[in-house]
Short mmCIF file of C-alpha atoms in Angstrom, two decimals:
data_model
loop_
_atom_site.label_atom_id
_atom_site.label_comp_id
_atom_site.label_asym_id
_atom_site.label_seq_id
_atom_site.Cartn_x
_atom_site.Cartn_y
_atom_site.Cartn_z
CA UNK F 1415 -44.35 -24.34 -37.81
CA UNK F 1416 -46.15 -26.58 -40.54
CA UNK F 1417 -49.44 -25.64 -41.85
CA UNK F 1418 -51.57 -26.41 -44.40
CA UNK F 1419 -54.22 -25.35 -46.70
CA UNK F 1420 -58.15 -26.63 -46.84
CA UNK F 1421 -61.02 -25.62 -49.31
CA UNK F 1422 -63.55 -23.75 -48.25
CA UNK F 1423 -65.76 -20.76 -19.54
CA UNK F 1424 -63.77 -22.24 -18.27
CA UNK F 1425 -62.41 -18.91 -17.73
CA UNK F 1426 -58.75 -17.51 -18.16
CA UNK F 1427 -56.29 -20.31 -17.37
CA UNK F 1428 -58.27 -23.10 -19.33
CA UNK F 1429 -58.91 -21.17 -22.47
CA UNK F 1430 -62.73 -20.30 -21.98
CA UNK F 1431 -64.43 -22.87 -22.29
CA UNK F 1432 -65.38 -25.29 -25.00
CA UNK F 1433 -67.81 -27.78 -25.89
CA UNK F 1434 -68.90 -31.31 -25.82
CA UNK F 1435 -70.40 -33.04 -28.79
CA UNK F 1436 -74.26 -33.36 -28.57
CA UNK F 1437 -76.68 -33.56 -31.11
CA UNK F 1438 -78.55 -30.96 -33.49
CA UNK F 1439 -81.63 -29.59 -33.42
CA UNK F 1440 -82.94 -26.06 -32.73
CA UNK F 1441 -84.24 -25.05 -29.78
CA UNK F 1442 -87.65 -23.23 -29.48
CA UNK F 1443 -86.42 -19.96 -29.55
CA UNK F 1444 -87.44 -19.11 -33.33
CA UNK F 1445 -90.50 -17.48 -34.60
CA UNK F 1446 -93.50 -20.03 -34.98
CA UNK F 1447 -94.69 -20.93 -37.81
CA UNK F 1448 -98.14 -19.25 -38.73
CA UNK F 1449 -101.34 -21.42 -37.92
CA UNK F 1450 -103.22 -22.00 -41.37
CA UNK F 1451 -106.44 -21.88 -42.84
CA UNK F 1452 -105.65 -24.25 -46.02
CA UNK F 1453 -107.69 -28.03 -46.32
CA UNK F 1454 -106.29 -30.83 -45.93
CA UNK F 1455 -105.87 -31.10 -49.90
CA UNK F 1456 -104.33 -27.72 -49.85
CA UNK F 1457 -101.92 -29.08 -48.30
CA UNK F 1458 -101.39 -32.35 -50.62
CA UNK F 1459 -101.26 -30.36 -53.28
CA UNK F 1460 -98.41 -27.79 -52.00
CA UNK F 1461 -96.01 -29.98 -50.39
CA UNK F 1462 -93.04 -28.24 -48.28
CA UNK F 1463 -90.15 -30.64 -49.30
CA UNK F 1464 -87.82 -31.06 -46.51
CA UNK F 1465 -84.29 -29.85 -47.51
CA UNK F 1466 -81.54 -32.94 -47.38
CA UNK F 1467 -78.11 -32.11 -45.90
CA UNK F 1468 -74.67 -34.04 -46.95
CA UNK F 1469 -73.81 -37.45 -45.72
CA UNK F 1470 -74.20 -37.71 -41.71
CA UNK F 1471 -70.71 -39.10 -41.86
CA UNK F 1472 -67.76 -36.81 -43.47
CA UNK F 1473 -64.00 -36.65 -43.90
CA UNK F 1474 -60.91 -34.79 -43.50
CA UNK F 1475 -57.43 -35.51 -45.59
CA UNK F 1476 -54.54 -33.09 -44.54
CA UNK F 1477 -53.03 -32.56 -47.74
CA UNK F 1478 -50.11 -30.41 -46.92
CA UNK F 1479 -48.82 -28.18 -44.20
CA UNK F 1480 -49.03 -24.41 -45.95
CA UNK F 1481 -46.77 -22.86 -43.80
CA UNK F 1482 -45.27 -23.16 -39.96
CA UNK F 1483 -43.81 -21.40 -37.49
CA UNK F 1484 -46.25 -18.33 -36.98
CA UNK F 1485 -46.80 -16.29 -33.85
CA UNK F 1486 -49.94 -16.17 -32.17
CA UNK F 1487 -51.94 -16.53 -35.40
CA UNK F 1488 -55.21 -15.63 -34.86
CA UNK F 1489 -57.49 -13.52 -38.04
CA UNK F 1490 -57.00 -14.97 -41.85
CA UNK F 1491 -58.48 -13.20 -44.52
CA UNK F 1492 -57.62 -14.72 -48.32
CA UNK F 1493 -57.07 -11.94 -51.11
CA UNK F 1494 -58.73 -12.43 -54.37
CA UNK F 1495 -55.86 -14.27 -55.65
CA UNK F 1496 -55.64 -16.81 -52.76
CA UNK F 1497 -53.14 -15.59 -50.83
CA UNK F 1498 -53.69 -15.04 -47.29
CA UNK F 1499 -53.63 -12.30 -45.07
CA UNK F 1500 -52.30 -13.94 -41.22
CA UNK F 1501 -52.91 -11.70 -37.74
CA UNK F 1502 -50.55 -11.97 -34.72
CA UNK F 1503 -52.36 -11.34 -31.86
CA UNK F 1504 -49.27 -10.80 -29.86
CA UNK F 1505 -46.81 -8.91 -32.20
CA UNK F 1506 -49.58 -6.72 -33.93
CA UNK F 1507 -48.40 -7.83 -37.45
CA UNK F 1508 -49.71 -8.86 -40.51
CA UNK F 1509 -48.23 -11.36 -43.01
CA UNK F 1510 -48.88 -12.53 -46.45
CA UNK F 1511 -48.44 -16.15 -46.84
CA UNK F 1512 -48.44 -17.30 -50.71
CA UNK F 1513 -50.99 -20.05 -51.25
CA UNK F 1514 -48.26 -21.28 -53.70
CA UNK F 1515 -45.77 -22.78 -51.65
CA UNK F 1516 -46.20 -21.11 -48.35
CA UNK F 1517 -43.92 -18.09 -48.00
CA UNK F 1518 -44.42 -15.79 -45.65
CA UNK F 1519 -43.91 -11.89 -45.87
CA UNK F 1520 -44.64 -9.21 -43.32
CA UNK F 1521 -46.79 -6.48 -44.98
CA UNK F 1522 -46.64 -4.78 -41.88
CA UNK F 1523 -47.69 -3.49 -38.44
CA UNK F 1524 -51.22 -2.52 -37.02
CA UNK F 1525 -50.53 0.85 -34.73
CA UNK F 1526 -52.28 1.17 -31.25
CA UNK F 1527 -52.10 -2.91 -30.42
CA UNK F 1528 -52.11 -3.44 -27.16
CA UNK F 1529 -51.91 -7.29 -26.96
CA UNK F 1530 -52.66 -9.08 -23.16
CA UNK F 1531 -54.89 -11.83 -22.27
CA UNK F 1532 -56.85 -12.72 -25.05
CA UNK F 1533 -56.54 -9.06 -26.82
CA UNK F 1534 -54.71 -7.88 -29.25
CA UNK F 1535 -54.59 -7.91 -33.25
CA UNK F 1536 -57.99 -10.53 -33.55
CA UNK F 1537 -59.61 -10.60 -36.94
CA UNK F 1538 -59.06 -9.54 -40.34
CA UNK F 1539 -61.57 -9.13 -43.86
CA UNK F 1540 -60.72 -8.25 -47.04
CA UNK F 1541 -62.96 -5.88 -48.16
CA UNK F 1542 -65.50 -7.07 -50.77
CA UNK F 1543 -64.30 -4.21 -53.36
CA UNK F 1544 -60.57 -5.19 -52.71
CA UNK F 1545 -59.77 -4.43 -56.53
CA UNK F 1546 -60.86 -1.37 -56.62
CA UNK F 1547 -59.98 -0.09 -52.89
CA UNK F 1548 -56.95 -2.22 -51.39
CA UNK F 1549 -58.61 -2.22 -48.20
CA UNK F 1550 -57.68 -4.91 -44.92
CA UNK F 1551 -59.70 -4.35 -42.15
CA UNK F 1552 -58.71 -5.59 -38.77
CA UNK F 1553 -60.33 -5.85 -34.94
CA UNK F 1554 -57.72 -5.23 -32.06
CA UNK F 1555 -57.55 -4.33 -28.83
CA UNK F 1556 -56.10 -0.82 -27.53
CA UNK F 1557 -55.34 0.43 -24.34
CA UNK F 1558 -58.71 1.53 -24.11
CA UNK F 1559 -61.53 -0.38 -26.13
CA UNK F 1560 -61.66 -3.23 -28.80
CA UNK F 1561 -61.79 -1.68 -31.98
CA UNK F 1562 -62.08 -1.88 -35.70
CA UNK F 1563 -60.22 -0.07 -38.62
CA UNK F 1564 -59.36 -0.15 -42.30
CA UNK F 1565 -55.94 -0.10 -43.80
CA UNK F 1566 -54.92 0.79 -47.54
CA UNK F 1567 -52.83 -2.14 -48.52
CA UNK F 1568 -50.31 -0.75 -50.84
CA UNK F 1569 -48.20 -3.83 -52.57
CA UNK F 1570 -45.65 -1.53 -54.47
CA UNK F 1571 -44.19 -0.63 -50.97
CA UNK F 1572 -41.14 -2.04 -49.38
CA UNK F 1573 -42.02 -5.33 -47.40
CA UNK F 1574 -43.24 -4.35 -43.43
CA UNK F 1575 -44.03 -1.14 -44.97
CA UNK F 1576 -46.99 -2.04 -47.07
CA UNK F 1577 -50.24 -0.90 -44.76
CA UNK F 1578 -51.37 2.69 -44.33
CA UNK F 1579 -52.53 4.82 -41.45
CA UNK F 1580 -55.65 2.86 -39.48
CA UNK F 1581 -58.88 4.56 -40.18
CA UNK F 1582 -61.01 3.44 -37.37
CA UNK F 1583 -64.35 2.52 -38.68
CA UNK F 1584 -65.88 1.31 -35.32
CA UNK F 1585 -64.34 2.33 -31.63
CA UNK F 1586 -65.81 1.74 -28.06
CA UNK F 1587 -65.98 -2.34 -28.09
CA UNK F 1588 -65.70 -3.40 -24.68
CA UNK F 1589 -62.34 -4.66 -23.83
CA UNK F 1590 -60.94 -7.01 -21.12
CA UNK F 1591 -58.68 -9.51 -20.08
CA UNK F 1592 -60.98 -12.61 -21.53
CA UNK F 1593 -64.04 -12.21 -24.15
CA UNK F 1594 -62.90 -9.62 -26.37
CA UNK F 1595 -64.55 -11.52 -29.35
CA UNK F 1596 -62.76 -10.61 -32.35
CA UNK F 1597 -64.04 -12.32 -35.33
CA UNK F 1598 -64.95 -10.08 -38.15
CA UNK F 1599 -66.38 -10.93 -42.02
CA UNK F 1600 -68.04 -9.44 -44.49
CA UNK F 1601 -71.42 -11.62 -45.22
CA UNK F 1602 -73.05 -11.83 -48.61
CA UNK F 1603 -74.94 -8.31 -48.00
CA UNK F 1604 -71.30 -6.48 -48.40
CA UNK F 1605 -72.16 -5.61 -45.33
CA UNK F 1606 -69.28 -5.68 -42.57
CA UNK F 1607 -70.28 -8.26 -39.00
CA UNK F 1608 -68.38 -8.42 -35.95
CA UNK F 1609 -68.67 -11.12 -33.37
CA UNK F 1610 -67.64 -9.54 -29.71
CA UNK F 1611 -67.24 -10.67 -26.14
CA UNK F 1612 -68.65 -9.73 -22.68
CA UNK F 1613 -65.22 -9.36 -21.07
CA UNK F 1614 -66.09 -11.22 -18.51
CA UNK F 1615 -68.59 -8.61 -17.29
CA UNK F 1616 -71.77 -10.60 -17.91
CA UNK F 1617 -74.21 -7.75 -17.84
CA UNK F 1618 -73.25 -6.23 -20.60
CA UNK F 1619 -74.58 -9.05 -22.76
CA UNK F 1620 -77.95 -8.34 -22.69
CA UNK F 1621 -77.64 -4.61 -22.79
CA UNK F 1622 -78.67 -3.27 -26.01
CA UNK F 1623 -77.15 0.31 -25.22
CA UNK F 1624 -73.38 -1.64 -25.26
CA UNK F 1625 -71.39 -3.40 -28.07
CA UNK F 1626 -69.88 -5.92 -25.79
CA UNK F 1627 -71.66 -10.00 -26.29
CA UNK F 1628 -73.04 -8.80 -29.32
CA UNK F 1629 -73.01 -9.88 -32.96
CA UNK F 1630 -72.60 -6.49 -35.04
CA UNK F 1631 -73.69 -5.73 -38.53
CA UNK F 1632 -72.32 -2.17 -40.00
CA UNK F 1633 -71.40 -0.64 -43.46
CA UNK F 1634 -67.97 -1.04 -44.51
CA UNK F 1635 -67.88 2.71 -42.92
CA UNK F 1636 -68.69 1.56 -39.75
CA UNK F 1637 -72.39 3.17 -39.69
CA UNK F 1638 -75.69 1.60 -38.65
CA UNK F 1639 -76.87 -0.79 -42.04
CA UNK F 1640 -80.59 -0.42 -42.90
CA UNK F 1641 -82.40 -3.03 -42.02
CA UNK F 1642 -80.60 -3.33 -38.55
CA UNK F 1643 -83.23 -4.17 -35.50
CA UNK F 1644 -82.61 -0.66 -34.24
CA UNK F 1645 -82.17 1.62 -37.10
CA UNK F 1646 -79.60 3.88 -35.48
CA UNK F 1647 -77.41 0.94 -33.89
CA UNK F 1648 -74.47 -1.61 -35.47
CA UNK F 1649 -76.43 -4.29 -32.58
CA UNK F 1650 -77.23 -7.10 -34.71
CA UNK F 1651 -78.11 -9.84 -32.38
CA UNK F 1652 -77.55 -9.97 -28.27
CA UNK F 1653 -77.33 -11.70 -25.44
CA UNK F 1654 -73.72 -14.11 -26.46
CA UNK F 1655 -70.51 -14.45 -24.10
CA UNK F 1656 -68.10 -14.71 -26.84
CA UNK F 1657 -68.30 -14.69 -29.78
CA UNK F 1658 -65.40 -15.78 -31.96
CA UNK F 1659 -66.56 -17.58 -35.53
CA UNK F 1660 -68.82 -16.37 -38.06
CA UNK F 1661 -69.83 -18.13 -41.46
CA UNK F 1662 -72.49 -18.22 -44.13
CA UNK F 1663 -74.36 -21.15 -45.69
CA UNK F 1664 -75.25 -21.51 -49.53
CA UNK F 1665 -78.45 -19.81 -48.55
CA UNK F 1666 -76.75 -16.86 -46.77
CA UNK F 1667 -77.72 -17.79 -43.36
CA UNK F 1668 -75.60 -16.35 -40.96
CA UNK F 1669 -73.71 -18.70 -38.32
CA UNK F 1670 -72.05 -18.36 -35.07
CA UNK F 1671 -69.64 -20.33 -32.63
CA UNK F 1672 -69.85 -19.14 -29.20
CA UNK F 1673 -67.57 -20.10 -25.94
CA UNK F 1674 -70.18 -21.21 -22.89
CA UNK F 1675 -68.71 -21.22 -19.87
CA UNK F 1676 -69.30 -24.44 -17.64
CA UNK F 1677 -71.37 -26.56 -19.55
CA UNK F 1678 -71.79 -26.01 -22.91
CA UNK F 1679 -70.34 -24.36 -26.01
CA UNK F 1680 -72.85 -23.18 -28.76
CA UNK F 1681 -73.34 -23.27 -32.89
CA UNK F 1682 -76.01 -20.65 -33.11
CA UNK F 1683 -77.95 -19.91 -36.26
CA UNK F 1684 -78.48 -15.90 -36.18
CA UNK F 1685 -81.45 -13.85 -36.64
CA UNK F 1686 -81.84 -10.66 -36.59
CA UNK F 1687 -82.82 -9.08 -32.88
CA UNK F 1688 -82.79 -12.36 -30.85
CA UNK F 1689 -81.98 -12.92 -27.83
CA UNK F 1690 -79.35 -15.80 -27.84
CA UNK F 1691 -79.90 -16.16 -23.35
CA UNK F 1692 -76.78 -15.00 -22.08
CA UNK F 1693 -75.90 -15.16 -18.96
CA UNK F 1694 -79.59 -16.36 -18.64
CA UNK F 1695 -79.35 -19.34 -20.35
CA UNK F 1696 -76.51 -21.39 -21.72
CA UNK F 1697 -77.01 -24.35 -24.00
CA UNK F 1698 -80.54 -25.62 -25.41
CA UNK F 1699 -82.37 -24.00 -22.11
CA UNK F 1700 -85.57 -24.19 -23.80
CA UNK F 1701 -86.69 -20.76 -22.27
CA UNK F 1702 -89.29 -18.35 -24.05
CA UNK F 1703 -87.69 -15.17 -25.22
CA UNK F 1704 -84.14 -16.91 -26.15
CA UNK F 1705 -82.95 -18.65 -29.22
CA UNK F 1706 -81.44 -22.09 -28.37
CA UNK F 1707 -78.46 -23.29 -30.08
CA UNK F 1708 -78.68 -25.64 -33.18
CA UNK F 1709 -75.88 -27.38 -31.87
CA UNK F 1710 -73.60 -27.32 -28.45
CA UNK F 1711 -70.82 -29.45 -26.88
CA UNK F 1712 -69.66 -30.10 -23.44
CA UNK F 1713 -67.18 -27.34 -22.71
CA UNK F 1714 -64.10 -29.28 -22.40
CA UNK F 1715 -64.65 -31.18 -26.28
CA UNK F 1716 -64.66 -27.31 -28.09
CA UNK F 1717 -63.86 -24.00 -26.74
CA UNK F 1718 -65.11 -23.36 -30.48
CA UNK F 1719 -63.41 -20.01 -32.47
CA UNK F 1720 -63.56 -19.70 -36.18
CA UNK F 1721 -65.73 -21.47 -38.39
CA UNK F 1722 -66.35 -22.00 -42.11
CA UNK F 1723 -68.90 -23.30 -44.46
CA UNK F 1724 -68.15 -26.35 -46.59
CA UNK F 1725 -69.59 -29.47 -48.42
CA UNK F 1726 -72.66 -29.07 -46.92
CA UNK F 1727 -70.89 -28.34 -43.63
CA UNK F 1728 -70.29 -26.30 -41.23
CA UNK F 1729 -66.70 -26.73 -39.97
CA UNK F 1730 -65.17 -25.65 -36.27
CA UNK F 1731 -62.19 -25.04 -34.83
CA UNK F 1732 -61.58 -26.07 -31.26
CA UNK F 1733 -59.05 -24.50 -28.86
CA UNK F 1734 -59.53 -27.07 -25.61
CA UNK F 1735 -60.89 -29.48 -27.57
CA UNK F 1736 -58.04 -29.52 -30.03
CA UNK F 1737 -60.47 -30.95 -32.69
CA UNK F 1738 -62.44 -29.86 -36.02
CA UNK F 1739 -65.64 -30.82 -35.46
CA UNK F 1740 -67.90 -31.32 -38.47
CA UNK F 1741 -71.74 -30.17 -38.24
CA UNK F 1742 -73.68 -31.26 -41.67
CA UNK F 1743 -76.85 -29.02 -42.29
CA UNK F 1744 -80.04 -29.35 -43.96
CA UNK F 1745 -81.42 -26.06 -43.85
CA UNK F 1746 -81.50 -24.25 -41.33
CA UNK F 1747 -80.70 -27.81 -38.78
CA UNK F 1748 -78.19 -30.14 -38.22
CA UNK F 1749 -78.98 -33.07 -40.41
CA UNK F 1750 -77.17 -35.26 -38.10
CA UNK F 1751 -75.04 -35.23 -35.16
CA UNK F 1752 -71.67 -33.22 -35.05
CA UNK F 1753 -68.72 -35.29 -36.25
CA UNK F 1754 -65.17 -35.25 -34.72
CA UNK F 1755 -61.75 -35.08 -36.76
CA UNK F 1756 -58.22 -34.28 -36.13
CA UNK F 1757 -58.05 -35.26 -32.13
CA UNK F 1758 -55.10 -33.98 -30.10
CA UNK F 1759 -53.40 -34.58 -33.52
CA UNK F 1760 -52.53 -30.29 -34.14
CA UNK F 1761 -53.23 -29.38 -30.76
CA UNK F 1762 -55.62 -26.40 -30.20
CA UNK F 1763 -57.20 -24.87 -33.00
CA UNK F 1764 -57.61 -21.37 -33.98
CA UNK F 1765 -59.12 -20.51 -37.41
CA UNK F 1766 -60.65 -22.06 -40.27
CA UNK F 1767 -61.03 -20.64 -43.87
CA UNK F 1768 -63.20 -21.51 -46.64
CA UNK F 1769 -60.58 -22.50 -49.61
CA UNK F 1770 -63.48 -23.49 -52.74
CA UNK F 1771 -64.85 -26.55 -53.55
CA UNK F 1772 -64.00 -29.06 -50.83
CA UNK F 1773 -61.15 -27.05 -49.79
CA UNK F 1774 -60.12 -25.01 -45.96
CA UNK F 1775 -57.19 -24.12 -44.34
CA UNK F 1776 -56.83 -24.80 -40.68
CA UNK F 1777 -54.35 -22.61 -38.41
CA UNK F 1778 -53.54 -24.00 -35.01
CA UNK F 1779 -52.91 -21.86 -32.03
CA UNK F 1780 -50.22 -23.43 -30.19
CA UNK F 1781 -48.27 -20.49 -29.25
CA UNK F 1782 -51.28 -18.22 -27.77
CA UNK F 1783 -49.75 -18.65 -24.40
CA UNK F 1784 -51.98 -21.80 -23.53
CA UNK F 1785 -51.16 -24.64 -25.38
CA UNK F 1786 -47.99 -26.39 -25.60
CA UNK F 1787 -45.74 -25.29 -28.67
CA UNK F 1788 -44.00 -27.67 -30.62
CA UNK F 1789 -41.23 -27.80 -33.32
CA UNK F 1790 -42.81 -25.94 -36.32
CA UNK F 1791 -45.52 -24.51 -34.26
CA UNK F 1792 -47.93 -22.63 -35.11
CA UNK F 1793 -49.05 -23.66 -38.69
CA UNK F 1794 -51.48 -23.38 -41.37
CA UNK F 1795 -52.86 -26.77 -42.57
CA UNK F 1796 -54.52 -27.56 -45.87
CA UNK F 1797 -57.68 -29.95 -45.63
CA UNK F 1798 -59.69 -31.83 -48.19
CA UNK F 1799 -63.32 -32.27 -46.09
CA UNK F 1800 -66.21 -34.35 -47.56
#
């Protein structure tokens, strides 16, 4: 299976859902701005420039396939080097794949996977003192819960052999057959976020006292990170179906892709403590109390999971859509409306990593029991994006 390297619901059978390609734009949902006292020539003489994004049209060159025939591939996490670290969601294994040339090496196995559905060994970080510690982190799904846990990654060993015990940092994520979420990262705080699903069970979205359709914000310990909404819970923002991408701009604002389930799919800029509407709302509802999405799609143009940030750009992978859709930014908005690239060309589309510069890689997800696996299948692609 091919891949290459780039810088920088529909319910069960269909994939969960995706999204069409509609416009940017946020929604009324964020705080408003404070009424002012200042004159008129106040006013003139502070002017609020308006940030400019990147050109409303962009570009994608494939420059090489990385690597190919993969398993379910599902988390990537690139070492310090520029290596990367590749999840199978199905065989519970982790692989090193050399950014030089593409080859592949099982470091080893994740204990207590319990793979089914859309569960099993999700998303991997590196953590951000990875000199000093040696630590991989990974979410997966048990018999029991959705769960995260830290690994000592010890390169002397014998290939296969190479990851320690799991020290579970975080336990009790709802599990399920569908929405299990999965996506974890460590933001520009050092601090350690985790993007989880419903499971289906739609209540549990806008429950604060549960971790399930929540985004989650911890220390790389797995405790509650000052500054949280609630100061004695990992809930960072509520009320999501599924979340499955998470990325940060230049100016460390946190963004998230998020599976709708009939109508539309969602690009959601987060905030601390908001309400994001689900099940109550899905797409730009315009209700009081929620947080409309900057940008959404008709469900059967994304079924959105990872995303990354570059050129100006936030870049998405889509599973139903089988597309990388391109949203440019100017702040905290879409400077212009979400652009389209690689069509039915890799098939469905898992994961996309930030590679520098103008650089991500691209990992397809052709053999996660729903798409239709081909020779080389599943690969990790290397893109040049403007």
């Amino acid at each position: 299976m091919p891949a290459a390297l780039a810088a920088a619901v529909l319910v069960l059978a269909a994939g969960c859902s995706s999204g069409g390609g509609d416009t940017s734009g946020r929604g009324p949902a964020g705080p408003s701005p404070a009424s002012s006292s200042a004159s008129p020539s106040d006013a003139a003489a502070s002017p609020s420039p308006s940030p400019s994004g990147p050109p409303a049209k962009g570009s994608v060159t494939v420059t090489a396939t990385l690597t190919g025939d993969l398993e379910s591939p599902w988390g990537v996490a690139a070492l310090p080097g520029g290596d990367l670290l590749v999840a199978s969601r199905d065989g519970g294994t982790i692989s090193r794949v050399s950014a030089d040339g593409g080859e592949k090496t099982e470091i080893g196995s994740v204990p207590g996977v319990a793979p089914g559905g859309e569960g099993g060994l999700l998303g991997l970080a590196v953590s951000p003192s990875f000199a000093s510690d040696q630590m991989v982190y990974a979410y997966f799904t048990t018999a029991s819960d959705n769960r995260i846990a830290r690994m000592l990654y010890d390169e002397s060993k014998p290939a296969g052999q190479q990851l320690g015990a799991p020290d579970t940092v975080l336990r009790g994520i709802p599990k399920g057959v569908v929405h299990n979420g999965g996506r974890i990262a460590f933001g520009p705080d050092k601090m350690l976020y985790a993007g989880t699903g419903e499971t289906g069970e739609t209540g549990l979205a806008q429950d604060k006292e549960s971790l399930g359709g929540k985004i989650l914000r911890m220390t790389p310990d797995g405790r509650p990170v000052h500054g949280n909404p609630d100061a004695d819970s990992v809930v960072y923002s509520y009320g999501h179906r599924n979340v499955q991408g998470l990325a940060w701009d230049a100016d460390k604002r946190l963004w998230a892709a998020e599976f709708g389930q009939n109508t539309w799919d969602e690009l959601n800029l987060i905030e601390p403590g908001r309400n994001y509407g689900w099940p109550e709302a899905e797409g730009k509802a315009g209700e009081a109390g929620f947080v409309d999405p900057v940008a959404q799609w008709r469900t059967e143009e994304a079924s959105p999971s990872g995303i990354a940030y570059a050129a100006g750009s936030i870049w998405m992978a889509g599973l139903r859509g089988e597309r990388l859709w391109r949203i440019p930014l100017a702040g905290a908005d879409a400077s212009a409306k979400p652009q389209a690239f690689l069509e039915e060309e890799y098939g469905r589309l898992r994961t996309v990593v930030a590679a520098g510069g103008d650089g991500l890689w691209l990992v397809t997800s052709e053999t996660d029991g729903r798409g239709t696996p081909g020779g080389g299948d599943d690969r990790i692609l290397r893109l040049e994006v403007r």
